[in-house]
PDB file of C-alpha atoms and ligand atoms in Angstrom:
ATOM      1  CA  UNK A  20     -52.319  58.016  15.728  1.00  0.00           C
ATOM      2  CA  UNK A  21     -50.952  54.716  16.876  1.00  0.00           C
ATOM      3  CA  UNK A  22     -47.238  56.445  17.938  1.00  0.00           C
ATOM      4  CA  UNK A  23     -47.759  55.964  21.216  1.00  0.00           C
ATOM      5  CA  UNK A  24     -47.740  52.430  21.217  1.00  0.00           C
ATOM      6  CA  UNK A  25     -44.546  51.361  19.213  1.00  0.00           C
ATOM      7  CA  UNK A  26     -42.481  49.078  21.900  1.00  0.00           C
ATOM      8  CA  UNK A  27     -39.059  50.615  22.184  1.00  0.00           C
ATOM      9  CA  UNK A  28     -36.116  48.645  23.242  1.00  0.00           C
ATOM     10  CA  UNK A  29     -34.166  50.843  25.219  1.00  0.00           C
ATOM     11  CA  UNK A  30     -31.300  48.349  25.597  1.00  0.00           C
ATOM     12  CA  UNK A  31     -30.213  49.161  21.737  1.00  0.00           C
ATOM     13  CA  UNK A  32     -30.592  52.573  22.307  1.00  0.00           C
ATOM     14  CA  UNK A  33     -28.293  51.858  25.599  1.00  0.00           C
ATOM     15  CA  UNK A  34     -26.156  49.897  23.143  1.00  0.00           C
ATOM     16  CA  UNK A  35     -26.123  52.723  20.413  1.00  0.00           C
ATOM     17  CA  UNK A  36     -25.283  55.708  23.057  1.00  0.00           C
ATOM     18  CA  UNK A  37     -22.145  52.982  24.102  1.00  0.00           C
ATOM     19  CA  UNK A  38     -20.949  52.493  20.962  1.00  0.00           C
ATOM     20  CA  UNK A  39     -20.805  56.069  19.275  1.00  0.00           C
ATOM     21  CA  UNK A  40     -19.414  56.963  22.883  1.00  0.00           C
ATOM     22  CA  UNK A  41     -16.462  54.276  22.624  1.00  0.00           C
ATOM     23  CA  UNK A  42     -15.638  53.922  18.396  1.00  0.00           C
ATOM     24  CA  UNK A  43     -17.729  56.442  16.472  1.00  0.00           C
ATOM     25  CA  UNK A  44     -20.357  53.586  15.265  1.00  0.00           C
ATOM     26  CA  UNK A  45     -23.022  50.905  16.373  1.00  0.00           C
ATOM     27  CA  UNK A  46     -24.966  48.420  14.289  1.00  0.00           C
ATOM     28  CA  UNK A  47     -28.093  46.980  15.618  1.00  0.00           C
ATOM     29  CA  UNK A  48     -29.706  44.012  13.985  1.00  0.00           C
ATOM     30  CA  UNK A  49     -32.888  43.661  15.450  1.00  0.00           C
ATOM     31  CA  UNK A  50     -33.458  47.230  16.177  1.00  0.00           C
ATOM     32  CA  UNK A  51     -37.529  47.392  14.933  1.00  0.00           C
ATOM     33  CA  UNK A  52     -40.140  44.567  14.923  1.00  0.00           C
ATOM     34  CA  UNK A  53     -40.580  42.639  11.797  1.00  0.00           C
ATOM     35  CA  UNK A  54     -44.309  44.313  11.166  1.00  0.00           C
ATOM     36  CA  UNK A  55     -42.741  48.053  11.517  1.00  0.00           C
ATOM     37  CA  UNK A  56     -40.096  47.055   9.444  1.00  0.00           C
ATOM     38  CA  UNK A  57     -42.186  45.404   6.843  1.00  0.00           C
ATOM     39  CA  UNK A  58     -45.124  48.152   7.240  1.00  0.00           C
ATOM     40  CA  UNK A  59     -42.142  50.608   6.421  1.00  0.00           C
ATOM     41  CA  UNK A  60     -41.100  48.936   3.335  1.00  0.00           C
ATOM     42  CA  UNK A  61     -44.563  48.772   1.949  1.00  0.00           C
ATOM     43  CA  UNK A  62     -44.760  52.601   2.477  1.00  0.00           C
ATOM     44  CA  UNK A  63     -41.444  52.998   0.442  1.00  0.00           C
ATOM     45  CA  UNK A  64     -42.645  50.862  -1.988  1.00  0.00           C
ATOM     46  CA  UNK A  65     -46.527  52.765  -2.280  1.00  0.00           C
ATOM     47  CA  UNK A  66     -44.547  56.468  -2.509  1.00  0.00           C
ATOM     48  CA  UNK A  67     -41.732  55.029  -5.289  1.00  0.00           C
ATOM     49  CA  UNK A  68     -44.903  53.684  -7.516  1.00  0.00           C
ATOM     50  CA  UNK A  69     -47.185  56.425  -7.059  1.00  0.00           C
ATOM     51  CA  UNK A  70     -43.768  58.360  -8.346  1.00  0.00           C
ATOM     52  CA  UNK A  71     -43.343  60.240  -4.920  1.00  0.00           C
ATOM     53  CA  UNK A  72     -39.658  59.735  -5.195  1.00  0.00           C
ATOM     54  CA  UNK A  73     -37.185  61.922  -7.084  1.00  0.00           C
ATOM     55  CA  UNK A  74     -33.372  61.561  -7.631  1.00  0.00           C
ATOM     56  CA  UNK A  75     -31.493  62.543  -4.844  1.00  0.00           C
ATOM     57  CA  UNK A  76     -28.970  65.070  -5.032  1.00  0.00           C
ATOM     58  CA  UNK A  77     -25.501  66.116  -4.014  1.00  0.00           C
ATOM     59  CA  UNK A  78     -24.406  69.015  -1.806  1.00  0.00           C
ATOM     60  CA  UNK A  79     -26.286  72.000  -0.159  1.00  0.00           C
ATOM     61  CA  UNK A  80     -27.665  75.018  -1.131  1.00  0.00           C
ATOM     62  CA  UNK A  81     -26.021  76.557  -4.913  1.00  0.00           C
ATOM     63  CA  UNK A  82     -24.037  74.205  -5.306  1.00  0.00           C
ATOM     64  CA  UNK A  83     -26.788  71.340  -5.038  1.00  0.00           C
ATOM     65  CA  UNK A  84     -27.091  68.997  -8.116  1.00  0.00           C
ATOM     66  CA  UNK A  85     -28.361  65.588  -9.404  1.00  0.00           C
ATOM     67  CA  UNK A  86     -25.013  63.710  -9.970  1.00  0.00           C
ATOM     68  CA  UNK A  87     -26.196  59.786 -10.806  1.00  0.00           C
ATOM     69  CA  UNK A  88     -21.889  59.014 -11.221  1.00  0.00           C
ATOM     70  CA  UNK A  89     -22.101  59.782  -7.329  1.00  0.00           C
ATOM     71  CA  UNK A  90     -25.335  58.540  -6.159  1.00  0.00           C
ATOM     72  CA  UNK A  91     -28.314  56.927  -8.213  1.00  0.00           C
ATOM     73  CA  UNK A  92     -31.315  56.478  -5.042  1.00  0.00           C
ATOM     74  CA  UNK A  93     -34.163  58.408  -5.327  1.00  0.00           C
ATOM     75  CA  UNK A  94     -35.482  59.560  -1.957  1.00  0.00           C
ATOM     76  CA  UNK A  95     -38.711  61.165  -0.290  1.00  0.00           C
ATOM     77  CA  UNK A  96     -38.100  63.544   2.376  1.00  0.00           C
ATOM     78  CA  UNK A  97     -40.805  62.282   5.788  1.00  0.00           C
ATOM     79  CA  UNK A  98     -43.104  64.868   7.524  1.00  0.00           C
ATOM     80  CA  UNK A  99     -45.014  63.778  10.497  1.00  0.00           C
ATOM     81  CA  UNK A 100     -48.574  62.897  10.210  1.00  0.00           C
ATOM     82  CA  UNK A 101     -48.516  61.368   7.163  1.00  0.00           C
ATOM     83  CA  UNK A 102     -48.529  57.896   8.171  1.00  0.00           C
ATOM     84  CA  UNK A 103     -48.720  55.942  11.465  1.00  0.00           C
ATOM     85  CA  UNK A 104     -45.667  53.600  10.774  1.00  0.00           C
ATOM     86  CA  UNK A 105     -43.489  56.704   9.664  1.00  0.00           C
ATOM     87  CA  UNK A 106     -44.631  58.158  13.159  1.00  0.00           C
ATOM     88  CA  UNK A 107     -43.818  55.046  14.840  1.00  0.00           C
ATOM     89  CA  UNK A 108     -40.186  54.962  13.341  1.00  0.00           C
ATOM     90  CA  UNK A 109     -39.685  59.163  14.196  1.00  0.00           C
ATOM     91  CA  UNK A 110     -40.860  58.546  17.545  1.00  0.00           C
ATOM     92  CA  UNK A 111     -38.344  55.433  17.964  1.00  0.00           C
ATOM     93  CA  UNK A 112     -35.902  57.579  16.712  1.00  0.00           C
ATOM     94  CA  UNK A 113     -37.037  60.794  18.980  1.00  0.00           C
ATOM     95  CA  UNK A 114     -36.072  58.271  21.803  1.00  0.00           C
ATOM     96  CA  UNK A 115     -32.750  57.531  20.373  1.00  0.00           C
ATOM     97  CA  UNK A 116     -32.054  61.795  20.472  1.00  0.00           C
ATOM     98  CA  UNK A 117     -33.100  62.268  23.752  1.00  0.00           C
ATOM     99  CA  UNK A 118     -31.256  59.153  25.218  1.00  0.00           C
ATOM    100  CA  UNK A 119     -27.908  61.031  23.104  1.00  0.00           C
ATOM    101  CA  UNK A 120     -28.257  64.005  24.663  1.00  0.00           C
ATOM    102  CA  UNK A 121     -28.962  62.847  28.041  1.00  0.00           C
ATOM    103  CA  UNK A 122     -25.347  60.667  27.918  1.00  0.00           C
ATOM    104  CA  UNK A 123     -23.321  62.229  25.501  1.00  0.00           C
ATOM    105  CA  UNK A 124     -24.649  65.516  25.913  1.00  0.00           C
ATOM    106  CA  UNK A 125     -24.832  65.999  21.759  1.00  0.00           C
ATOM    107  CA  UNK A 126     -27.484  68.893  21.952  1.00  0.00           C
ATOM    108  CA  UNK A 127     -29.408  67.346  19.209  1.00  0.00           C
ATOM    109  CA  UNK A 128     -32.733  69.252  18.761  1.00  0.00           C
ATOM    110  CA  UNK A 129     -34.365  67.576  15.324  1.00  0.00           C
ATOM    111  CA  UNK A 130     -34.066  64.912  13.212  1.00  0.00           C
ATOM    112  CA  UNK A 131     -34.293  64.841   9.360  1.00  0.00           C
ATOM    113  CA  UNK A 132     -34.987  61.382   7.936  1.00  0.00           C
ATOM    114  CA  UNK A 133     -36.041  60.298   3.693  1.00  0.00           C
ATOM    115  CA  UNK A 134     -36.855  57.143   1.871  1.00  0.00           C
ATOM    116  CA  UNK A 135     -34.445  55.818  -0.137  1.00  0.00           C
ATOM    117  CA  UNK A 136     -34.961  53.480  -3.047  1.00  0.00           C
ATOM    118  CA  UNK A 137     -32.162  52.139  -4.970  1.00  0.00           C
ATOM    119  CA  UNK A 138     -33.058  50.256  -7.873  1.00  0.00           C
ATOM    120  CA  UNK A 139     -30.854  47.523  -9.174  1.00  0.00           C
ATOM    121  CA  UNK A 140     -27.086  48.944 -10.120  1.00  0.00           C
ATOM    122  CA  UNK A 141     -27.649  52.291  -7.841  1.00  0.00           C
ATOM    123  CA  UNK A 142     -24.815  53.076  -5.792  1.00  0.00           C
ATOM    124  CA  UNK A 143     -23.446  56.287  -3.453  1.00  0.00           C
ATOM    125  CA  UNK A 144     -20.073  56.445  -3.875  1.00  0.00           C
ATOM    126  CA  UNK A 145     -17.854  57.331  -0.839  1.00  0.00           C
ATOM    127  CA  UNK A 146     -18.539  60.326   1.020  1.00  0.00           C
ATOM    128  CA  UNK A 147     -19.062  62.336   4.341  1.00  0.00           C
ATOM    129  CA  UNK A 148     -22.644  63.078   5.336  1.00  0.00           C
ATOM    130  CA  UNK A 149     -21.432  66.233   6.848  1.00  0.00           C
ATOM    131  CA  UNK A 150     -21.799  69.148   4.232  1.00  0.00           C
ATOM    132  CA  UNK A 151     -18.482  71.561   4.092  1.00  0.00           C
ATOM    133  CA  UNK A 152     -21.070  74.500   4.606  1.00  0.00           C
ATOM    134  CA  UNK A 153     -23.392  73.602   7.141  1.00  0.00           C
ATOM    135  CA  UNK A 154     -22.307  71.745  10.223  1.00  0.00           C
ATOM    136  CA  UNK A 155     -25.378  70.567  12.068  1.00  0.00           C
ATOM    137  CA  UNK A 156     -25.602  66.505  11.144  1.00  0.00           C
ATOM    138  CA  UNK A 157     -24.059  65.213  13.697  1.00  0.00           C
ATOM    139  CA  UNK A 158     -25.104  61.570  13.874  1.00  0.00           C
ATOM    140  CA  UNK A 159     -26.504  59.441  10.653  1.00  0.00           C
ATOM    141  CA  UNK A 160     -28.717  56.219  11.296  1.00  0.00           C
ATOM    142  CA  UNK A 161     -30.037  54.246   8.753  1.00  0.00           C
ATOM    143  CA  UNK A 162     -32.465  51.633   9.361  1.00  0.00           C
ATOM    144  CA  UNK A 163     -32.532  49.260   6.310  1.00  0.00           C
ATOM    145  CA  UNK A 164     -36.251  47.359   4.971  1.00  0.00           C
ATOM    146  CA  UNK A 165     -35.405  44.498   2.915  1.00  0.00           C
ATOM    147  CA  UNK A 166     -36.619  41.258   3.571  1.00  0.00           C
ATOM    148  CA  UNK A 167     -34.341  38.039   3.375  1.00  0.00           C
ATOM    149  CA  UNK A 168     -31.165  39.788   2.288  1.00  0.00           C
ATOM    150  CA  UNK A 169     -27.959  37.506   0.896  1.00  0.00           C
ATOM    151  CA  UNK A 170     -24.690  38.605   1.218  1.00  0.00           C
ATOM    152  CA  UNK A 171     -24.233  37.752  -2.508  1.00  0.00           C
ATOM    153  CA  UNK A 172     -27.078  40.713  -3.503  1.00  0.00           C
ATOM    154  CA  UNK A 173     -24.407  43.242  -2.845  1.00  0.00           C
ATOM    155  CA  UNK A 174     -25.785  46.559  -1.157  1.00  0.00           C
ATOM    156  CA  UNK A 175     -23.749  47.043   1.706  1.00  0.00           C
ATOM    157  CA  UNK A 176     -22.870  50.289   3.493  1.00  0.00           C
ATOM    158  CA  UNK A 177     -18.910  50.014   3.811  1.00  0.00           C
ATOM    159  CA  UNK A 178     -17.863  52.204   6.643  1.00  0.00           C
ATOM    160  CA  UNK A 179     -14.296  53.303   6.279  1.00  0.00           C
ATOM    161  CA  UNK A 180     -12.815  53.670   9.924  1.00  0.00           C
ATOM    162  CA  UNK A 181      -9.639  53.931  11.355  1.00  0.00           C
ATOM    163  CA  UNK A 182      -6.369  52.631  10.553  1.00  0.00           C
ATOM    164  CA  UNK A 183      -7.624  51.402   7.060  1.00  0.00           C
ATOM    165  CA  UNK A 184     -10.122  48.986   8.617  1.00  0.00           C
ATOM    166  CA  UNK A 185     -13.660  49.054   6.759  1.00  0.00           C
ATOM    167  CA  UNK A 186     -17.027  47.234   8.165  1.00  0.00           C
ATOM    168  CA  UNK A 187     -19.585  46.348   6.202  1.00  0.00           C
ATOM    169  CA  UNK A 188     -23.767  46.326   6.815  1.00  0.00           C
ATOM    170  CA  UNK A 189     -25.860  44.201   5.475  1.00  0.00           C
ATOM    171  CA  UNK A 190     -28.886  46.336   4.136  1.00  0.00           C
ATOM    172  CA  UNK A 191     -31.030  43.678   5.800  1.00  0.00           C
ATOM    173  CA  UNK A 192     -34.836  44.366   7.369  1.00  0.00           C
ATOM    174  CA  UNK A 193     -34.888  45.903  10.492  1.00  0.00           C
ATOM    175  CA  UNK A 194     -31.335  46.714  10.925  1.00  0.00           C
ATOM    176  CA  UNK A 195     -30.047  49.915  12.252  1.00  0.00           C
ATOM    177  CA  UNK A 196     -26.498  51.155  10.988  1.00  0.00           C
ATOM    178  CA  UNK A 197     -25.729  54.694  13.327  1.00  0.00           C
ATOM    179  CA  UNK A 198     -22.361  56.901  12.943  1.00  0.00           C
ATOM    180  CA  UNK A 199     -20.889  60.064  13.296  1.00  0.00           C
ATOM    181  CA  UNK A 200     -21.886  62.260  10.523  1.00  0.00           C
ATOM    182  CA  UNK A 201     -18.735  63.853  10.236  1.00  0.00           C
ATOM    183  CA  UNK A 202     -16.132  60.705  11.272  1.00  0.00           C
ATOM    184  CA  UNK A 203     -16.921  58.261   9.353  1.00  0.00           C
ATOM    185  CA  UNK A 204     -16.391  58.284   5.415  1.00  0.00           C
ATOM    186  CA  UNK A 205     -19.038  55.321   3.391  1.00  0.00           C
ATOM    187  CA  UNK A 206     -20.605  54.174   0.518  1.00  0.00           C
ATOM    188  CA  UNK A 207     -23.006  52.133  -0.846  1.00  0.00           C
ATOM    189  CA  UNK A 208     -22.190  49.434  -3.336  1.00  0.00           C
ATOM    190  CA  UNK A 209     -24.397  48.466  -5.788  1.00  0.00           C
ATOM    191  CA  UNK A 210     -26.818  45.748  -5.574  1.00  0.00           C
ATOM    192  CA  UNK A 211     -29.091  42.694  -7.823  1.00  0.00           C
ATOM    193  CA  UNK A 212     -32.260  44.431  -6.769  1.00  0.00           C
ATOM    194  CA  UNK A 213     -33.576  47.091  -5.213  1.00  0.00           C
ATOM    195  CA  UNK A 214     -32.429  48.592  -1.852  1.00  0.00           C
ATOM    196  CA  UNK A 215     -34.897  50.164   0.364  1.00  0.00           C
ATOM    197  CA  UNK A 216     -34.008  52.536   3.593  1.00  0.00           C
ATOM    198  CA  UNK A 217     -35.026  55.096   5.918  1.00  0.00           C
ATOM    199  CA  UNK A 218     -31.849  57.393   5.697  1.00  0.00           C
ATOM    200  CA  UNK A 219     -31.491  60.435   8.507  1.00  0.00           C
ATOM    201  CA  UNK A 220     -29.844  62.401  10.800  1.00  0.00           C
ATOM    202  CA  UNK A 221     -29.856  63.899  13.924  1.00  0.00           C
ATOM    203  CA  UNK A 222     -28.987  67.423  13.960  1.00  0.00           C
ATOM    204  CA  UNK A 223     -27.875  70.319  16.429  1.00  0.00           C
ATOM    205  CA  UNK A 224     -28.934  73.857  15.949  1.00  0.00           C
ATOM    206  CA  UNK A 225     -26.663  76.017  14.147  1.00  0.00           C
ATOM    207  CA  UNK A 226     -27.130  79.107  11.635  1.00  0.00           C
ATOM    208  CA  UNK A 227     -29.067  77.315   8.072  1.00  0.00           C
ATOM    209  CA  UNK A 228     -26.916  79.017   5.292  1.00  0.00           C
ATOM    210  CA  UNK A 229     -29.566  78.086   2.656  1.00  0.00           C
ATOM    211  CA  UNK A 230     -33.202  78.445   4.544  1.00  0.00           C
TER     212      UNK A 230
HETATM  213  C1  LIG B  22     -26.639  58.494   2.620  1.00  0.00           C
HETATM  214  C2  LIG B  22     -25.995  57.165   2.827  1.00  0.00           C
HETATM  215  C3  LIG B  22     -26.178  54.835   3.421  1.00  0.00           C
HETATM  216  C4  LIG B  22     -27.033  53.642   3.193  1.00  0.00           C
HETATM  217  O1  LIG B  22     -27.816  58.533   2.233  1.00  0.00           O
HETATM  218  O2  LIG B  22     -25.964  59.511   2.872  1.00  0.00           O
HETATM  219  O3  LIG B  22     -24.801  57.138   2.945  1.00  0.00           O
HETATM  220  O4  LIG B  22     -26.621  52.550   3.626  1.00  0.00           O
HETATM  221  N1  LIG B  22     -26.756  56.047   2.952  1.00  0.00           N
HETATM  222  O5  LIG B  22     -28.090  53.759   2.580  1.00  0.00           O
HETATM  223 MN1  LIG B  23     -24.086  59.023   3.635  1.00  0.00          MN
END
């Protein structure tokens, strides 16, 4: 494995710690190289045709269901080992835990991270990442993996923050988007063509209602 090697610039993660510290949010543009990035995508794009990805659902435990009115992406769940770029971006991310806890003292101890493909039209209507039921997601970060994205292709995540003001992100290569799971309502509007993403979240330890 190759993990070892994946440069990590510690002056975004300085920048994310600041940022969820001071407003709940932080969007980094250039937060992988171009060849991770694109390596990723081609991995997305391998599991989606060899029909490794399966509609997503909505909720935890019983009350988990396949709703496509809510959200039409169909994800793939990542285990380490299975490929050196999806070790590269865990270990990236690992960083990004560790340098949380250190300064924020967040007591993250894992991180739980899937492909997501939306095809043209998919959406995720507005939501909270944190389940009602299960506490532990405490900070979402999505790295996005398309290449050459227009503002006119749709696909944004609209965070809703305070006092009525929204933000978009641009799903756009390389591109990190990090919040508070449980602060900061958003959706995904729907797109021209397909929307890739790593989608996951650092989580704390707490009592797993539904092993
Ligand atoms: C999610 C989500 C945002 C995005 O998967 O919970 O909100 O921009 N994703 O893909
Ligand atoms: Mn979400």
């Amino acid at each position: 494995m190759h993990a070892m090697q994946t440069p990590i610039d510690h002056l975004s993660l300085q920048r994310i710690v600041d940022d969820l510290a001071a407003r709940g949010w932080s969007q980094q543009d250039i937060f992988l190289p171009d060849a991770l990035t694109r390596d990723l995508a081609a991995e997305c794009r391998r599991r989606a045709a060899a029909g490794d990805l399966e509609p997503a659902s909505v909720g935890r435990g019983p009350a988990q269901e396949v709703r496509e009115g809510i959200r039409g992406d169909r994800i793939q769940w990542l285990e380490p080992g299975q490929s050196v770029f999806c070790d590269q971006y865990l270990n990236v991310m690992d960083s990004l835990r560790v340098a949380l806890n250190r300064d924020l003292f967040m007591g993250l101890e894992d991180f739980e991270s899937h492909f997501a493909f939306y095809p043209p039209g998919a959406f995720y209507k507005r939501h909270v990442d944190r389940f009602r039921d299960d506490d532990r997601r405490m900070v979402s970060a999505v790295l996005y993996l398309n290449a050459d994205w227009l503002p006119e292709q749709g696909g944004q995540l609209r965070m809703y923050l305070k006092d009525d003001v929204s933000h978009d992100v641009q799903p756009a290569g390389g591109c990190l988007a990090v919040f508070l799971s449980g602060d900061v309502p958003h959706e995904v509007l729907p797109a021209s063509r397909d929307r890739l993403s790593l989608t996951g979240w650092f989580r704390r330890r707490g009592n797993d209602p539904f092993p």
